[in-house]
Every structure is written in structure tokens, then in C-alpha cells.
XYZ file of C-alpha atoms in Angstrom:
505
model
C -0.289 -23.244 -3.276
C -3.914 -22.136 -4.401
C -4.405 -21.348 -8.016
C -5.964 -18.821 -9.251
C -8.802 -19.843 -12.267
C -10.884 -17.528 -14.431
C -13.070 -16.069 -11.969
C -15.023 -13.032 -11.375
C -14.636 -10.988 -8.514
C -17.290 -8.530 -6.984
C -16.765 -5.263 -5.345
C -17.553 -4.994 -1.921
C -20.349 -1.965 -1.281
C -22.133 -1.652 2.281
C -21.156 -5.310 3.325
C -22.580 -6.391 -0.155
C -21.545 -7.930 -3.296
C -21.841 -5.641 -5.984
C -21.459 -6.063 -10.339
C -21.672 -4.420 -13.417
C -22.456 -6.092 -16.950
C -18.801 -4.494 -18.126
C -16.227 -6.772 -16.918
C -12.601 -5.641 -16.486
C -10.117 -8.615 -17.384
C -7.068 -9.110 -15.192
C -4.054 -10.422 -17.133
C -1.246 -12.223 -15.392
C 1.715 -10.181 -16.979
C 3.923 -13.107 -16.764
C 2.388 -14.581 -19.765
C -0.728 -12.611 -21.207
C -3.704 -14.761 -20.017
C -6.448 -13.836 -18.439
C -6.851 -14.927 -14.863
C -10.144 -13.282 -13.418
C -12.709 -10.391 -14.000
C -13.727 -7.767 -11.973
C -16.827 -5.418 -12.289
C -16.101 -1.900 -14.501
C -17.344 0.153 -11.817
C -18.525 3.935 -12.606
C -18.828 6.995 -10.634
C -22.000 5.949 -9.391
C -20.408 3.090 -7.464
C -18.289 5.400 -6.001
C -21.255 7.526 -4.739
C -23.049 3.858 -3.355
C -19.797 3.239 -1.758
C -19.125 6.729 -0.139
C -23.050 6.435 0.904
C -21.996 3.486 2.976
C -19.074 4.406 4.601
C -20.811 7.912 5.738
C -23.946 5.746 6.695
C -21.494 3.610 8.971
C -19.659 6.654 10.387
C -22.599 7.972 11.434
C -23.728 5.338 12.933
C -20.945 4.661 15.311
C -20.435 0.982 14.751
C -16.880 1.813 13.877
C -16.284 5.121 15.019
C -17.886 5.222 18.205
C -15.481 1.904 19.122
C -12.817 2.752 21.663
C -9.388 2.635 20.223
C -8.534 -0.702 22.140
C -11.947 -1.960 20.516
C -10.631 -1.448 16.834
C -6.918 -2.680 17.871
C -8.774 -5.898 18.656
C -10.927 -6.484 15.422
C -7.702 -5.412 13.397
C -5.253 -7.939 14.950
C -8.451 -10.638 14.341
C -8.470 -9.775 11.095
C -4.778 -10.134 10.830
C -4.550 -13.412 12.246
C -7.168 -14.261 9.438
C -5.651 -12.726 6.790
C -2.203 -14.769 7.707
C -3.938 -18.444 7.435
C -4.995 -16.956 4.299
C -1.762 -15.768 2.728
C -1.715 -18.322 0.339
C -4.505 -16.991 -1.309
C -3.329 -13.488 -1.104
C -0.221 -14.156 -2.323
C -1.299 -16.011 -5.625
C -3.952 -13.734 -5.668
C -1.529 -11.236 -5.756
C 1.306 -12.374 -8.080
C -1.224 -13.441 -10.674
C -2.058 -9.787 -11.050
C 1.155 -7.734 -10.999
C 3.412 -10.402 -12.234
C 5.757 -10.642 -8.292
C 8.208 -13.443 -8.283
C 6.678 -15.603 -5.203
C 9.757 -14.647 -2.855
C 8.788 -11.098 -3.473
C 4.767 -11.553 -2.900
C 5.670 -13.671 -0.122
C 8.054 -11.607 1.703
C 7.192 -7.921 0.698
C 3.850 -8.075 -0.757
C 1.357 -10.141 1.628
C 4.075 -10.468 4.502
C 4.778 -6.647 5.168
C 1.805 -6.075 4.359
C 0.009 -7.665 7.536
C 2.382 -6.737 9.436
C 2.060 -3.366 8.998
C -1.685 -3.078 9.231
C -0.798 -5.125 12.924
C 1.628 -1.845 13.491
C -1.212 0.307 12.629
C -3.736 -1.826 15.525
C -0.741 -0.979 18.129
C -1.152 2.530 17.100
C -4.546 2.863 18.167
C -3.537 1.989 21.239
C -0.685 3.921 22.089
C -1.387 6.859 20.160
C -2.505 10.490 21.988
C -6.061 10.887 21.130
C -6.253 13.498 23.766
C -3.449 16.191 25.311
C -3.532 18.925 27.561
C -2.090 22.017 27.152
C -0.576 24.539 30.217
C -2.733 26.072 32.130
C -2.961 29.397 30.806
C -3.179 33.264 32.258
C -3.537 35.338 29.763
C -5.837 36.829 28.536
C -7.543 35.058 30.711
C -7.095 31.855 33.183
C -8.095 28.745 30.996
C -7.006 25.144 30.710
C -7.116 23.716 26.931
C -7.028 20.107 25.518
C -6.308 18.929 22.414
C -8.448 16.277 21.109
C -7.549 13.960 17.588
C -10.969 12.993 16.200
C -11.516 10.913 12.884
C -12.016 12.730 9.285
C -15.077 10.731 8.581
C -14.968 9.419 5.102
C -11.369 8.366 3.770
C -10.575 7.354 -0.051
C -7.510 5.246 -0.803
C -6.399 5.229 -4.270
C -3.474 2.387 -4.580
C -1.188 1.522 -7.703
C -0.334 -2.130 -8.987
C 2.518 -2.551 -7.620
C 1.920 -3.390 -3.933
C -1.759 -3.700 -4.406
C -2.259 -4.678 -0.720
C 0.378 -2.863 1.026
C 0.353 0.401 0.078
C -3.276 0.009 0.085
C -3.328 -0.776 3.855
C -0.958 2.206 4.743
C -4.049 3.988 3.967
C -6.695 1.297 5.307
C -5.094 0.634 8.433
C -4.428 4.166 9.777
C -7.461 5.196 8.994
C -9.471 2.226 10.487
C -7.320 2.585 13.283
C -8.274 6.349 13.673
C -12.283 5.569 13.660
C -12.738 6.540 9.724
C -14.494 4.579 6.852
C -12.999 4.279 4.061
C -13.720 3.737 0.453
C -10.782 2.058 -1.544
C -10.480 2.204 -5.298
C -7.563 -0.075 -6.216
C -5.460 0.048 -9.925
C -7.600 -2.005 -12.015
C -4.932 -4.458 -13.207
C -4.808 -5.393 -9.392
C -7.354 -5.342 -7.127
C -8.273 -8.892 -6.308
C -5.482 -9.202 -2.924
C -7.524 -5.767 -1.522
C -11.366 -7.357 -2.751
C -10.154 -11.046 -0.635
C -9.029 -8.684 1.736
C -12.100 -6.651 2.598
C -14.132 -9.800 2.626
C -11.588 -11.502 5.354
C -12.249 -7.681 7.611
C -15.795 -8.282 7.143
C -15.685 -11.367 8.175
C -13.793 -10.431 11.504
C -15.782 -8.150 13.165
C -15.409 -5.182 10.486
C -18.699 -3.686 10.302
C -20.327 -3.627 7.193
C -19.975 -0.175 4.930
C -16.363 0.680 6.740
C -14.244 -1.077 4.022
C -15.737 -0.269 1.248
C -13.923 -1.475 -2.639
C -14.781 0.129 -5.884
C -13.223 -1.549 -8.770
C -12.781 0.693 -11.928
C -10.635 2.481 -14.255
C -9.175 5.453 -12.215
C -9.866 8.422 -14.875
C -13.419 7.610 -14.000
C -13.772 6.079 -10.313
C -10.715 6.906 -8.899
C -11.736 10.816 -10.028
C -14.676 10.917 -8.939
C -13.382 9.810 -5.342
C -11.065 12.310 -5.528
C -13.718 15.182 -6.057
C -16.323 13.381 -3.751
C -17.761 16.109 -1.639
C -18.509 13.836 1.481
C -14.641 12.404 1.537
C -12.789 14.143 3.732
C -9.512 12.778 2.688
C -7.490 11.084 -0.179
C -4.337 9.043 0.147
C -2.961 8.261 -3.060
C -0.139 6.592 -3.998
C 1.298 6.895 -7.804
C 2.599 8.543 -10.451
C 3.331 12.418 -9.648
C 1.445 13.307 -13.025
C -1.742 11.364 -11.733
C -0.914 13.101 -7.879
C -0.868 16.642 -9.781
C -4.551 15.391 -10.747
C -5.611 13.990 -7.245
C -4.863 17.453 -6.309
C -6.510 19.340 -8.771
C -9.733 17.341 -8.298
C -9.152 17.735 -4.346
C -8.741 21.192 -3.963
C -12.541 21.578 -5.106
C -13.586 20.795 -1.481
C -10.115 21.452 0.090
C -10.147 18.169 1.142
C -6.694 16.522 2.572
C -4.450 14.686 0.827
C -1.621 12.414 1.349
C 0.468 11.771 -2.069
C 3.195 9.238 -2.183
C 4.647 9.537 -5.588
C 7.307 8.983 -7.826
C 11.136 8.855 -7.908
C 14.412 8.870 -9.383
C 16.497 7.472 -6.462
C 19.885 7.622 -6.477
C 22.469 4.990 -5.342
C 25.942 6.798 -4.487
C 28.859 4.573 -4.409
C 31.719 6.122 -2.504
C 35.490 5.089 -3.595
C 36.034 3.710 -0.284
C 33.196 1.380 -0.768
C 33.137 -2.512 -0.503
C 32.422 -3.019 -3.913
C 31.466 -6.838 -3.805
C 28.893 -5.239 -1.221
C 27.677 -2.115 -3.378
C 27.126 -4.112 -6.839
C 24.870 -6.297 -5.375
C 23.165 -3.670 -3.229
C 22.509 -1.138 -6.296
C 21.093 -4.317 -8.327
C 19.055 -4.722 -5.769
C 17.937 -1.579 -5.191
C 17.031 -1.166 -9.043
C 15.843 -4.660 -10.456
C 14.025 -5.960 -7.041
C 9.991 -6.376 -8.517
C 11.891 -5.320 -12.391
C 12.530 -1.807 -10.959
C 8.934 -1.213 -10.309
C 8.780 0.460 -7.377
C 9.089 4.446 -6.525
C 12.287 3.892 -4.370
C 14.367 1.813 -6.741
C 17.550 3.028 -7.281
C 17.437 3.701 -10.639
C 20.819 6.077 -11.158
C 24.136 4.520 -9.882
C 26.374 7.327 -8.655
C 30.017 6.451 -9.824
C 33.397 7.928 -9.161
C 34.661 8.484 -12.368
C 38.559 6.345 -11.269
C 35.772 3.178 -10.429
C 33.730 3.821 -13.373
C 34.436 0.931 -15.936
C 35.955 -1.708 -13.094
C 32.486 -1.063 -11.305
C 30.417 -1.773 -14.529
C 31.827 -4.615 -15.250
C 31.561 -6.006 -12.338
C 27.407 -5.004 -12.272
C 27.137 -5.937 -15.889
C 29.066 -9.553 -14.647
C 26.988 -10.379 -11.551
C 23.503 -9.043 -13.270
C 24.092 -12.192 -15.654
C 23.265 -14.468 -12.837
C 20.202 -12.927 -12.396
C 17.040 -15.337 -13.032
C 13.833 -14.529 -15.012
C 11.164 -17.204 -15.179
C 8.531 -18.714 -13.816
C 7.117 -16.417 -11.130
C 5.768 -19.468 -9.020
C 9.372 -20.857 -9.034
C 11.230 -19.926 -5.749
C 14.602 -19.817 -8.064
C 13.051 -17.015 -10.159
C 14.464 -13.507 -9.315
C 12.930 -11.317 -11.578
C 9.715 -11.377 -13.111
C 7.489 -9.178 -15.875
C 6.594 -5.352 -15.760
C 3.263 -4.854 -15.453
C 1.717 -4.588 -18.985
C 2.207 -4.675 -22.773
C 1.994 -0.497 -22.478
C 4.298 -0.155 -19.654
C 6.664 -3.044 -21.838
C 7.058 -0.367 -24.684
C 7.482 2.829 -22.648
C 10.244 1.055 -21.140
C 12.155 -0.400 -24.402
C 11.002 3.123 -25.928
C 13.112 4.765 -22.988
C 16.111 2.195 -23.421
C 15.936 3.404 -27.233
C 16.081 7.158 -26.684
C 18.930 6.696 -24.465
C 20.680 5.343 -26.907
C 20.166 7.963 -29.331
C 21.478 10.358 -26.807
C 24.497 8.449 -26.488
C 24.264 6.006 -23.769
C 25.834 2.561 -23.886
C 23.522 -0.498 -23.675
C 26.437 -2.802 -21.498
C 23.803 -5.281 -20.622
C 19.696 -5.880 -22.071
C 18.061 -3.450 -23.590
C 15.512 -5.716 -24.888
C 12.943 -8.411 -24.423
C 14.582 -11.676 -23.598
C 15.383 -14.151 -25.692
C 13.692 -17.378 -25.411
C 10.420 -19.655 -25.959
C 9.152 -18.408 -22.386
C 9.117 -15.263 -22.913
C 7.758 -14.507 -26.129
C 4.218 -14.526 -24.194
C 3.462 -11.874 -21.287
C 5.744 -8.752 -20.381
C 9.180 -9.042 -20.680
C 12.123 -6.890 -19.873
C 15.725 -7.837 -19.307
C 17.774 -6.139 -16.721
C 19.167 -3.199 -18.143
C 22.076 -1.510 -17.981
C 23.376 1.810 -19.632
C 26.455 3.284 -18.860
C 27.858 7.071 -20.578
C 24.951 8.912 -19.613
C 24.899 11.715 -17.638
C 22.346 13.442 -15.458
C 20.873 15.552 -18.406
C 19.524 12.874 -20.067
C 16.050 12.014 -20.157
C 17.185 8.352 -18.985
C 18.378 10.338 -16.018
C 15.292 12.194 -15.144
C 12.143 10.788 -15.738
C 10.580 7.670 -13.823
C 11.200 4.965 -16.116
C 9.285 2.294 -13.614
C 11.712 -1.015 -14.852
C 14.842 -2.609 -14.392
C 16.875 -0.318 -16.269
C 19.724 1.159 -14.301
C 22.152 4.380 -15.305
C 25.274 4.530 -14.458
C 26.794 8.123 -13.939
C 30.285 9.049 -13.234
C 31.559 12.008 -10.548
C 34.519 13.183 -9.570
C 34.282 14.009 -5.719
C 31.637 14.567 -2.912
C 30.254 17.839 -3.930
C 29.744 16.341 -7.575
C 27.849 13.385 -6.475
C 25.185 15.230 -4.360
C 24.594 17.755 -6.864
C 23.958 15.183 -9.062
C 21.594 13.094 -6.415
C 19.633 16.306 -5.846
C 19.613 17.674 -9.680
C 16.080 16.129 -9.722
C 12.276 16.786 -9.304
C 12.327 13.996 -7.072
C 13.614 13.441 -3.700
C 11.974 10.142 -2.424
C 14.458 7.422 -1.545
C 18.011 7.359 -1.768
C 21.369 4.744 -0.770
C 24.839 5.760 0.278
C 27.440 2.973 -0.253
C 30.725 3.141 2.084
C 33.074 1.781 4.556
C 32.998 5.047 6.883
C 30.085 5.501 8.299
C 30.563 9.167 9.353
C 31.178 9.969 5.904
C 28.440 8.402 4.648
C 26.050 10.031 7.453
C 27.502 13.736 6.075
C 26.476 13.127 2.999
C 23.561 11.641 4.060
C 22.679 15.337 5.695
C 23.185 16.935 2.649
C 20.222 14.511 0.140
C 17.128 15.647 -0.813
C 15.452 12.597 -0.107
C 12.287 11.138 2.239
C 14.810 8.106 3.276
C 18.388 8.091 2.574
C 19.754 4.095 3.157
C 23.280 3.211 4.312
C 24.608 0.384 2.963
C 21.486 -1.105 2.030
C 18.108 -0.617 -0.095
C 14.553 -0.892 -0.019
C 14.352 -0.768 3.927
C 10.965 -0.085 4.554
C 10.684 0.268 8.474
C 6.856 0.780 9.613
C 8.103 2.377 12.831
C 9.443 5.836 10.980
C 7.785 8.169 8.245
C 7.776 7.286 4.493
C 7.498 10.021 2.057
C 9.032 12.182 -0.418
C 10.533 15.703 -1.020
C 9.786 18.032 -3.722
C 7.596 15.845 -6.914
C 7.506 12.912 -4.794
C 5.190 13.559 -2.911
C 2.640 15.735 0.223
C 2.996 14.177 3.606
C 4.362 11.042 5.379
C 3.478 7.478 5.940
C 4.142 5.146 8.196
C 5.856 5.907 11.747
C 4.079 6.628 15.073
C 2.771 9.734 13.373
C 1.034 7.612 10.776
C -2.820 8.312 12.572
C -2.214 12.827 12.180
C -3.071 12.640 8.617
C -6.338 10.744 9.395
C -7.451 12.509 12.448
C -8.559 16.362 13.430
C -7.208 18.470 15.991
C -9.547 20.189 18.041
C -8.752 22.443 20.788
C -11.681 22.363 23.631
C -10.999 25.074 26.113
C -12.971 25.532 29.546
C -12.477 29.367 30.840
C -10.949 28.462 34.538
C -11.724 32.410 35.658
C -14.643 34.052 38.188
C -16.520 36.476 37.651
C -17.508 38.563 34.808
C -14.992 41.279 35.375
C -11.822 38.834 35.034
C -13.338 37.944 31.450
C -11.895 38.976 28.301
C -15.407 40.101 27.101
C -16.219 41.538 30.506
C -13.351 43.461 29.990
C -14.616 44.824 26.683
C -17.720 45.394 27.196
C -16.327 48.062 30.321
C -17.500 45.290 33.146
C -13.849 45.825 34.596
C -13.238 47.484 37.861
């Protein structure tokens, strides 16, 4: 496995290397130190950046490309970045703090798959379709053409650095666009070894564009950039609210992926050996960092305290450690900040009279008294008023709420401002498909967690989100419809205008 030293890591501008004297440090959360810098890039490195990628639009060495053309140079890049993914995965890890099972099998390893997805979509997808033949109001045939944006921006968050930064990248490639990426500062190194790989490829210089910087100042200034046609952000829904703010100034698009509260309804005909694993999973997987954990367990109130203990029992055997270690199961949260908002949460809750059955604090231990530390968390007597309840805590602390039937349960699954992700947990299917009907939620998973499936839309109702990602859909929301209609009629008198103008017989 590579190791990552103290190095420093340039942005990638017009197919160049690009720094700043400020240096941003990137901390490996697992135990504080600093494992590379990156340049503290401004608004002006945006404007460079979108410069480039408008420079190569116009051009055509990208856009111009057939679709099969850019499949090709997308699956070569793939195959590159997969004798690579050592480096991307420590790369990655040393960043966000992912046990290596996680970076190896979620991170880097959906990840390029994915963006391979997104090269068979270029392919198969319906850049052009004709329309009937129309009569009225007069005879005309029309056809539909999808044509790239131009300039895309991709704002990602730490968690899945590369990832959810290529469910941006790799539609939009595949769709003809350029695309200027500003990555969360903690974590951009995977996405700047990433860019290099493309480049190295056959991806024209000035289409994959990476600014580095802190996101009140780059990442804004992307979002209000007058020559980006589009902004896919994934992140917090207070930052989205922002993205959209700063967007609507050029009523540019905008794809927003963004938080959630996700629910995890156990059903009393469940196979509970099956559903305590599955809603520990669904919360602590990557310490309960991600927008679709499963962060409230939904428990008939006759299960309630048998079902506890038996999550409070098996959560003991989860391991924290060292994230290289392919024993370790649960790693840091991101940062020292994000480390006290958490414990700060766990500490309210209490005050508003929930139970701490399991954690609640930093673990004990010589190991962890460096980096960002969190045990797995759980609080049962709260109920679905609390603020443990509603806002996006983002780490392994799971809630466990009692109900006391069906009707109950999915009130209390949709008595949220979220609706992004959500798990039914039963031994009748067709029950668990009714209810399933009946969730507010983007995906709604049966008898499992975390499925991410490249091949249908991902997205979120109500806060969590604008728009889908993902699915054979995936190129709409970085393409333009246009409608090119040829007038099939003779003669100036069979014309609408003709008509108008008093031409008709």
C-alpha cells in the first residue's frame, strides 16, 4: 500500500499546475497530523479555471467528440485510474479518515465504476428524437436534440471526495461539457490524482479543471460564475439554500443532493438478528457520515427494550482503530469541529431526556486521545420532537423511537424536512412494499441499507435536495433540449403566416 508523506498538491488549471503562497493543510482525522498541502485558491482561480473550460468548449476538442469518442477516453481513463487505486485509496482515507474496507469498496471502487456507467451512457443515451409528424397548424416534422450546457461546476463534500464528485464529472464529460470542480478542502487530493490520470488519457487539457479552496470563497464564486451554466452540489441543505441563492443570479441550473434524517422502520414481524445488524449498518457505516444513514430506528413500542438491547449488545463488537487495518470497522468523523457538534448533540439529547444506552463520548484509550474520535452512539427515550430527531447530526449516533402500529411509524418517517433515503425491515414483503408507497423518501431500501445502484435515480424529497442522480436519466440534467422543426407544407397559402397575413384562398 502507498503512503501518503507531507506533500503539496497543485490544482489543475488549463492542463497546468497551478499554486498559491497560502497553503491549506490536510489533516488525517484519524490522528491529527498533517499529511499534505494544497494551494488556498481564491475567486480568481475560479475565473482562470472557468476561462479554460469555456476556452476548451469552444474549441471542440471535447465537445465536438462523438459520444462513442468520449465513451472511449472515459473507459481509458478508468482502466488507469484502477491500476492506480492504491493511490486513490490512501490518498483518499488519509483525508476523510475511511476505514480501508470502506475506501476500498465504496470510495475508489464505486467510484470507477460508476464514472464506467456514465461512458456506457454516452453511448446508449438519445441525443436526438423525433417527434410525430404533425398537421396542425401546419404540416411539420420536429426533432428533439440534447446538446451540452457548456461550462459545468461540481462542488463535492468530504465524505466521498471522488464519488460524488464523479456523479457530476462523469455525466457531464459524458454529455460534451467542461467542467470546473471545486472539491471540500479537507479532501481534495483523490479528485487532484484524479484529473491528472484523465489528462493523462486522452482528456483534453482545460475540460477537468480543479480549484482547491475554502468553499465560502471558491466554491461561491463558482456558484455565481456567469459563464457556468450549471452547478451540481452535493452537501449540507443550509450550504444548498446558498448554492441557490448565488445561482439564481444567472438562473443557472442546479442539481442539489443534500441532507437527511433517514429513517430505519423495523416491523414486528421482522427478523430481528437481520434488522439489528442492518440499522447499525445503515447508521455507523463511514461513523454515520453519510446523507442516507439511517440515523432514527423506528421501533414498535412491544420490541422496544428487547430490540435495544440487542443493538446496544452487538454494537459492542464493533471495531475502531487503525484505519489501514482491514479488522477496523469504524473510523474518525471528519474534524475536531464536526467532533464537538456531535458530542454537543449527544449532550442536548440528554438534557431533553434521552437515554445514552451505549457511547456518548470519545473513546477511551491511548489511540484515541489523538485525531477525531466518536464512539457509536446510542440513545434510546427520545421521540421525534427532539432536536436529536430532526436535525442532521452527520455521526454514528443512532435514535431509537418507539410506535405503536403502521400509521404511527410513517408519520413519524415523514414528520421531517427531509425525505432522502429510507429502510423497511420485514419478513412480508408486500407489507413492506405498502409502506414503502406511503415514505417520503428519494430511495426507500427493503431489508437492506446503503444500496447505491448506478442504474436508477438518486435524490431527495423536500430539504434533501433539487433533482436526481444517477440512472439512465443521469445525462438530462447536463444537456439542453432543443426542438428543430422543418415546416413539411407547400405553398404560401398552407402557411400559418400566409394564413395571417390574408394569403389564404
Amino acid at each position: 500500500m502507498t503512503t501518503v508523506e507531507t506533500t503539496h498538491h497543485q490544482m489543475r488549471i488549463g492542463g497546468r499546475d497551478v499554486d498559491t503562497a497560502g497553503k491549506i493543510s490536510i489533516i488525517d482525522p484519524s490522528d491529527g497530523s498533517v499529511v499534505a498541502t494544497v494551494p488556498d485558491g481564491d475567486a480568481s482561480h475560479v475565473d482562470d479555471a472557468v476561462a479554460a473550460a469555456k476556452a476548451a468548449y469552444e474549441s471542440g476538442v471535447w465537445s465536438a467528440k462523438t459520444p462513442h469518442e468520449r465513451a472511449a477516453i472515459m473507459r481509458a481513463i478508468v482502466g488507469a485510474a484502477r491500476e492506480a487505486a492504491d493511490e486513490l485509496i490512501e490518498l483518499e482515507q488519509a483525508a476523510n479518515g475511511a476505514t480501508i474496507r470502506q475506501a476500498t469498496g465504496f470510495h475508489i471502487g464505486y467510484a470507477l465504476a460508476h464514472f464506467e456507467y456514465f461512458a456506457g451512457l454516452a453511448e446508449t443515451y438519445e441525443w436526438e428524437r423525433a417527434a410525430p409528424v404533425s398537421d396542425f397548424p401546419a404540416l411539420s416534422q420536429s426533432v428533439v436534440h440534447r446538446e451540452p450546457i457548456g461550462v459545468v461546476g461540481a462542488i463535492s463534500p468530504f465524505n466521498f471526495p471522488l464519488l460524488l464528485t464523479l456523479w457530476k464529472v462523469g455525466p457531464a464529460l459524458a454529455a460534451g461539457n467542461s467542467v470546473v470542480v471545486k472539491p471540500d478542502e479537507r479532501t481534495p487530493l483523490s479528485m487532484l490524482a484524479f484529473a491528472r490520470i484523465a489528462e493523462r488519457n486522452g482528456l483534453p487539457p482545460g475540460v477537468l479543471n480543479v480549484v482547491t479552496g475554502p468553499g465560502r470563497v471558491a466554491g461561491a464564486r463558482l456558484a455565481e460564475h456567469p459563464h457556468v451554466g450549471k452547478i451540481g452540489f452535493t452537501g449540507s441543505t443550509s450550504v444548498g439554500r446558498e448554492i441557490m441563492r448565488l445561482a439564481s443570479g444567472t438562473v443557472k441550473q442546479v442539481t442539489l443532493e443534500l441532507g437527511g434524517k433517514g429513517p430505519s422502520i423495523v416491523l414486528d414481524d421482522a427478523d430481528l438478528d437481520m434488522a439489528v445488524d442492518g440499522v447499525l449498518f445503515g447508521c455507523f457505516v463511514y461513523s454515520g457520515q453519510i446523507c442516507v444513514s439511517g440515523t432514527r430506528a423506528l421501533v414498535p413500542r412491544r420490541l422496544h427494550d428487547e430490540f435495544v438491547r440487542r443493538l446496544v449488545e452487538r454494537a459492542k463488537t464493533i471495531v475502531l482503530g487503525n484505519t489501514r487495518d482491514f479488522d477496523t470497522d469504524m473510523g474518525p468523523v471528519i474534524d475536531g469541529k464536526q467532533q464537538a457538534r456531535i458530542l454537543d448533540h449527544i449532550r442536548r439529547a440528554e438534557v431533553d431526556g434521552a437515554t445514552v444506552e451505549l457511547g456518548g463520548s470519545r473513546p477511551g484509550g491511548e489511540q484515541f486521545e489523538r485525531g477525531f474520535w466518536v464512539s457509536p452512539t446510542i440513545l434510546s427515550g427520545v421521540t421525534n420532537d427532539m432536536p436529536i430527531a430532526r436535525e442532521e447530526v452527520f455521526g454514528p449516533v443512532l435514535v431509537v423511537i418507539a410506535y405503536d402500529d403502521d400509521d404511527e411509524a410513517v408519520a413519524i418517517a415523514n414528520d421531517s424536512d427531509y425525505g432522502l433515503a429510507a429502510s423497511i425491515w420485514s419478513t412480508d414483503n408486500g407489507r413492506a412494499l405498502a409502506i414503502a408507497d406511503r415514505i417520503q423518501s428519494g430511495s426507500v431500501w427493503i431489508n437492506d441499507a446503503h444500496q447505491i445502484n448506478c442504474q436508477v435515480p438518486f435524490g431527495g424529497y423536500k430539504q434533501s435536495g433539487i433533482g436526481r442522480e444517477l440512472g439512465p436519466d443521469a445525462l438530462d440534467g447536463y444537456t439542453e433540449a432543443k426542438t428543430v422543426q422543418v415546416d413539411l407544407s407547400t405553398g404560401l397559402k398552407a402557411k400559418p403566416f400566409g394564413i395571417l397575413l390574408g394569403h389564404a384562398e
